PDB file of C-alpha atoms in Angstrom:
ATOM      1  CA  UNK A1077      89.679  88.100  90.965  1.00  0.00           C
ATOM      2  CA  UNK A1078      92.072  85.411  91.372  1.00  0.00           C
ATOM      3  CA  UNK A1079      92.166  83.412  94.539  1.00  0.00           C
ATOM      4  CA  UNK A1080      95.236  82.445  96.108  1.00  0.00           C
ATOM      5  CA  UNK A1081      97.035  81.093  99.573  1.00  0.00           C
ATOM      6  CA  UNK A1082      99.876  83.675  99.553  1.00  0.00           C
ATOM      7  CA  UNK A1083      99.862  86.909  97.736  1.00  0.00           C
ATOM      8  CA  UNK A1084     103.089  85.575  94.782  1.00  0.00           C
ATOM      9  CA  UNK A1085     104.835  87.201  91.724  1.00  0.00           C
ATOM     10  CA  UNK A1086     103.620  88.971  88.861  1.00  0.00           C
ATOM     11  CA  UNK A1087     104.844  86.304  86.625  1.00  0.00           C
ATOM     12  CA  UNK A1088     103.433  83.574  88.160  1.00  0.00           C
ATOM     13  CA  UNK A1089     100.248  85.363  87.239  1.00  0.00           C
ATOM     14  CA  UNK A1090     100.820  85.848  83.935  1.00  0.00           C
ATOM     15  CA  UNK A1091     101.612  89.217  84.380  1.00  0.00           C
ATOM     16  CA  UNK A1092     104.347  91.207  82.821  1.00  0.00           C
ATOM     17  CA  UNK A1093     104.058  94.792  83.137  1.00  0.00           C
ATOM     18  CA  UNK A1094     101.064  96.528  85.138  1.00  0.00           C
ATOM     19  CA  UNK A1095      99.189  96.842  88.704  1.00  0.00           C
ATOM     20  CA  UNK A1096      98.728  93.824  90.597  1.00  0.00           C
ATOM     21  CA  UNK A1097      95.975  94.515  93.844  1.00  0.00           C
ATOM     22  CA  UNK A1098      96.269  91.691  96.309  1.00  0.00           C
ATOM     23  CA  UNK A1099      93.417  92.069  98.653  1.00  0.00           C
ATOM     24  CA  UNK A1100      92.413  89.834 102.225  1.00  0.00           C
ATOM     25  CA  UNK A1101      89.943  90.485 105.080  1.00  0.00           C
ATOM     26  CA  UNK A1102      91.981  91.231 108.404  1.00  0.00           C
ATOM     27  CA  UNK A1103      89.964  89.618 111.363  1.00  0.00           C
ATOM     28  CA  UNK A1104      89.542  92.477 114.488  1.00  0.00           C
ATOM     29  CA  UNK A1105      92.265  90.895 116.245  1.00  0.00           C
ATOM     30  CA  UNK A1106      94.698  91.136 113.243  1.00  0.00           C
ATOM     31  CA  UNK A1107      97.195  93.816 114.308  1.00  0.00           C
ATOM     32  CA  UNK A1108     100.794  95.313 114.619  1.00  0.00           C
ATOM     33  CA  UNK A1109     103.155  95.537 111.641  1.00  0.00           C
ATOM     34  CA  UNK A1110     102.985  94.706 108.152  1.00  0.00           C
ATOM     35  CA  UNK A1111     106.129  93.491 106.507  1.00  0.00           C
ATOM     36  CA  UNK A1112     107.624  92.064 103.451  1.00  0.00           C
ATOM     37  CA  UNK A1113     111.286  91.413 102.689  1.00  0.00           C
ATOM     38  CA  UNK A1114     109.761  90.391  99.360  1.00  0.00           C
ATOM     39  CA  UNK A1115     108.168  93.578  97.712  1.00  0.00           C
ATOM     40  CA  UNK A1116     108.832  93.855  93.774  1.00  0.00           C
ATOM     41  CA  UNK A1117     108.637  97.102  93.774  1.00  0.00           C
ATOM     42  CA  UNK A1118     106.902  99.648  95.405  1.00  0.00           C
ATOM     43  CA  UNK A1119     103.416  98.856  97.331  1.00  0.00           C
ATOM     44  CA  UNK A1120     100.623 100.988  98.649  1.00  0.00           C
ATOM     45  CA  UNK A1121      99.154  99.033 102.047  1.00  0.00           C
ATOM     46  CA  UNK A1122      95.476 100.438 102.253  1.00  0.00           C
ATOM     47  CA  UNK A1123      92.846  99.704 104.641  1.00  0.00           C
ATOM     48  CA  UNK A1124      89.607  99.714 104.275  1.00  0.00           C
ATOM     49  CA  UNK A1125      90.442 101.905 101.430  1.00  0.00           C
ATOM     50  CA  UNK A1126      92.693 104.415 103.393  1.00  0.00           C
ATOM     51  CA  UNK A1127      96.203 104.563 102.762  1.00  0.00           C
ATOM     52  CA  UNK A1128      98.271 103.356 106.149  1.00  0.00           C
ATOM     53  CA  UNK A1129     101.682 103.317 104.346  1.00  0.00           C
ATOM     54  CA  UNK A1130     104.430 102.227 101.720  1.00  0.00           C
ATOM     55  CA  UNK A1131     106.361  99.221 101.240  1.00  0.00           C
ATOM     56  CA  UNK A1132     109.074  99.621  98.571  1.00  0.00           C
ATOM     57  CA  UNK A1133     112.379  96.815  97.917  1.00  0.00           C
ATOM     58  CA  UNK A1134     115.114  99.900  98.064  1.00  0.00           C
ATOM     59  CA  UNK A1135     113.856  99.184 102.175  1.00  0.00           C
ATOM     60  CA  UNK A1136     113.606  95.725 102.815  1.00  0.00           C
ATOM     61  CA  UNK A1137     113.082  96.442 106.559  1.00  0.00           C
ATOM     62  CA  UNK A1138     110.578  98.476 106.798  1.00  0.00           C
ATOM     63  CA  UNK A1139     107.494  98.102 108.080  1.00  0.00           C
ATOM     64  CA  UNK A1140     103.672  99.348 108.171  1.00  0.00           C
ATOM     65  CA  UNK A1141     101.681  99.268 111.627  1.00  0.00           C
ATOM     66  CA  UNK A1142      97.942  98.102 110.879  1.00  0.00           C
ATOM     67  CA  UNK A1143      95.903  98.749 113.907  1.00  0.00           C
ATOM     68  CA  UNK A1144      93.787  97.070 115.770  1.00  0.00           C
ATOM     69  CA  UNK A1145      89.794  97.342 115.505  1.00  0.00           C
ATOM     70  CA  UNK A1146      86.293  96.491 116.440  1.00  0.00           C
ATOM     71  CA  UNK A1147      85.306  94.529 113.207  1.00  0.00           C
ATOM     72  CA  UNK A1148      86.979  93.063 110.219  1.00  0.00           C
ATOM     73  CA  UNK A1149      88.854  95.349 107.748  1.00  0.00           C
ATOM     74  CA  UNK A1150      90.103  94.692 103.730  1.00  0.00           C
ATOM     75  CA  UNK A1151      93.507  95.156 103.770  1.00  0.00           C
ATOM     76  CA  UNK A1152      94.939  95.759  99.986  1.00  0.00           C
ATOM     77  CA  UNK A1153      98.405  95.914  98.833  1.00  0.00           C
ATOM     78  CA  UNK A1154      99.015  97.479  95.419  1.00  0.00           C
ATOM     79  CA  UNK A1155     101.911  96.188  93.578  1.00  0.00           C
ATOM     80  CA  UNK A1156     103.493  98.419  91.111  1.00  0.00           C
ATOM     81  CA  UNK A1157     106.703  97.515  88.765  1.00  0.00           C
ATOM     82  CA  UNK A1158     108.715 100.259  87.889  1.00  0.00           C
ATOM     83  CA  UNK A1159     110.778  98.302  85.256  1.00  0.00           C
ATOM     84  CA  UNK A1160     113.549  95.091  84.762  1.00  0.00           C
ATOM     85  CA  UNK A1161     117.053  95.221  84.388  1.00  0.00           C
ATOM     86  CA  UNK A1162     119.413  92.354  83.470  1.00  0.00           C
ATOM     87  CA  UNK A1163     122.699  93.416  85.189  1.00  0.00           C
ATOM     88  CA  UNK A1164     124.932  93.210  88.468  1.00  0.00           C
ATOM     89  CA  UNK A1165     125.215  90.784  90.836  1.00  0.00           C
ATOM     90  CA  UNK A1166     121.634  89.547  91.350  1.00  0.00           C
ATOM     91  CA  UNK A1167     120.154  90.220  87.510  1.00  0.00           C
ATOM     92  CA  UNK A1168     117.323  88.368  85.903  1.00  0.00           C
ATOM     93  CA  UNK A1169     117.179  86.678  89.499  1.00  0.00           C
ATOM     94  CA  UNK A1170     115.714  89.132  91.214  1.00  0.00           C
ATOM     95  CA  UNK A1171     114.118  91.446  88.596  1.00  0.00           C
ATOM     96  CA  UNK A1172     110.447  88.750  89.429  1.00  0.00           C
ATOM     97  CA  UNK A1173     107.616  91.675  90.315  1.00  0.00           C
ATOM     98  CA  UNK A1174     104.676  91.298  92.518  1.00  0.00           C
ATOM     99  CA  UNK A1175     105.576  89.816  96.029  1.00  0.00           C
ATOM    100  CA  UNK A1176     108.411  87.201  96.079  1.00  0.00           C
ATOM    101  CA  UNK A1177     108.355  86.643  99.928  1.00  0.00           C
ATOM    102  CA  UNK A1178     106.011  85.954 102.559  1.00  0.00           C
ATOM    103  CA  UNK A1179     103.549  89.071 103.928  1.00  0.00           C
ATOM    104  CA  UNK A1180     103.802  89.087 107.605  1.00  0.00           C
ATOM    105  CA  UNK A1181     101.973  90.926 110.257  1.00  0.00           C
ATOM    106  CA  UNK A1182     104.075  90.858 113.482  1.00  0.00           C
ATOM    107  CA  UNK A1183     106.278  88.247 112.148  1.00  0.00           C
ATOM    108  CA  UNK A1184     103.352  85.889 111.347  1.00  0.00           C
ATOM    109  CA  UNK A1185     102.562  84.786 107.281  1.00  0.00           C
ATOM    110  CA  UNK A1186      99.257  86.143 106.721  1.00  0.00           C
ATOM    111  CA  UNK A1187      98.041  82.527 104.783  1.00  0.00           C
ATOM    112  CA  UNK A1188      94.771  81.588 103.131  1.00  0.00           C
ATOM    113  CA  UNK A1189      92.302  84.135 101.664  1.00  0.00           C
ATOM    114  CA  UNK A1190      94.022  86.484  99.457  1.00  0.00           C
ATOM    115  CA  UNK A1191      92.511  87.670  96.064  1.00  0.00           C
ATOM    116  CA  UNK A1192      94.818  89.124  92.930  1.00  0.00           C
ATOM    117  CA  UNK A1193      93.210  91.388  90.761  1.00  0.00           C
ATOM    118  CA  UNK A1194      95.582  92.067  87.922  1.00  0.00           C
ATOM    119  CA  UNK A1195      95.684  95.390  85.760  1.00  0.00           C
ATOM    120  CA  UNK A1196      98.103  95.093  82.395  1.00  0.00           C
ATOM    121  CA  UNK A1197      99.395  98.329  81.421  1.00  0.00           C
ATOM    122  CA  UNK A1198      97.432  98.220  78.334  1.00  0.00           C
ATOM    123  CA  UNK A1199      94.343  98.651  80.039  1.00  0.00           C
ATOM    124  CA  UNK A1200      95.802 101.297  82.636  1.00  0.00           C
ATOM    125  CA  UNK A1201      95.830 103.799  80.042  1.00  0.00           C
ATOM    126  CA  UNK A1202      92.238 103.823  79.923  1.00  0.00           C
ATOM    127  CA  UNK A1203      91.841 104.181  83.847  1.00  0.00           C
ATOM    128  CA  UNK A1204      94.620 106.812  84.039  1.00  0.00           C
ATOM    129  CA  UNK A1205      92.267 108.992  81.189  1.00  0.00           C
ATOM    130  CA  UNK A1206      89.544 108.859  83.270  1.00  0.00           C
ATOM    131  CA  UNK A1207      91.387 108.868  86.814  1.00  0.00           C
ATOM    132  CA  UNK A1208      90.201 110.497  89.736  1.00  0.00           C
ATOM    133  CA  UNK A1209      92.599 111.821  92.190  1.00  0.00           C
ATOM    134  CA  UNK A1210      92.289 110.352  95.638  1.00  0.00           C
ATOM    135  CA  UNK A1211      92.963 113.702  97.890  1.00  0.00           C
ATOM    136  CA  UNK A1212      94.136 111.864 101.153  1.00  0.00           C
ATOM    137  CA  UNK A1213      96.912 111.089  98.808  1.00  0.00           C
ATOM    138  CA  UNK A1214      99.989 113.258  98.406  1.00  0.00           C
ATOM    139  CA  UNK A1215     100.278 114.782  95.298  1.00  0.00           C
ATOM    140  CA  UNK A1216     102.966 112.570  93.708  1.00  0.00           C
ATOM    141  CA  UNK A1217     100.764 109.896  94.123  1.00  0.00           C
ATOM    142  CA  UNK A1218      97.956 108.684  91.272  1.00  0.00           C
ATOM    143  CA  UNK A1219      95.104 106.752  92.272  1.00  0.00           C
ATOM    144  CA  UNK A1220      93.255 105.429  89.631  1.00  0.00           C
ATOM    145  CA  UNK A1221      89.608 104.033  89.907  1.00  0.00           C
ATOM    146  CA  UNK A1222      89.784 100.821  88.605  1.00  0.00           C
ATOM    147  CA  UNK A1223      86.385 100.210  89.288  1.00  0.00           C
ATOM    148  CA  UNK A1224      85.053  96.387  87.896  1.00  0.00           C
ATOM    149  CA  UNK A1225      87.779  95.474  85.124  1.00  0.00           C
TER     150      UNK A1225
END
């Protein structure tokens, strides 16, 4: 795992096509909602390995409540690109993947502490032959062990 201040793009990782799993340990206090005007494209928000919600760029305003608790928890955001394009207004511009803006938790940048852990399609198509399904998932969702790349 990489560490890192802010959780960033895929290409400033050296990443081009894949899974990127940004992960940081929310303190008990750490609460209310998750946002991120910056999500390239679609992201899972899990804690402590339980899904609490989506973040996707088609809705820049939305918004995932984390809740408050009695100890620490991992929070995880996995960062899926579902391809480029290199048209319309905004084109190669905004076609970056990963997360191109800061992650907030009631308007506050969660800073300092984050880990990337980066899976290239080329070695997801291992995982997905040996995937397990994660049943508190809905069904049009794959989760995919990646256990210790």
């Amino acid at each position: 795992a990489r560490e890192l201040e802010v959780p960033t793009t895929f290409e400033r990782l050296g990443l081009g096509y894949g899974v990127a799993v940004f992960s940081r340990t929310l303190k008990k206090d750490e609460a209310g909602l998750l946002s991120c005007r910056g999500v390239r494209d679609h992201t899972a928000i899990l804690v402590d390995g339980v899904l609490a919600g989506f973040l996707d760029r088609r809705y820049p305003d939305a918004a995932v409540r984390i809740s408050a608790s009695e100890s620490s928890r991992r929070l995880e955001l996995v960062v899926s690109a579902t391809g480029r394009f290199n048209f319309g207004r905004e084109g190669l511009s905004s076609a970056a993947k990963g997360i191109a803006a800061p992650v907030c938790l009631d308007g506050r940048e969660l800073k300092g502490g984050w880990q990337a852990r980066l899976y290239p399609f080329e070695r997801i198509g291992k995982a997905i032959e040996e995937a397990k399904f994660n049943r508190s998932l809905t069904n049009r969702h794959l989760y995919v062990k990646y256990g210790d790349w």
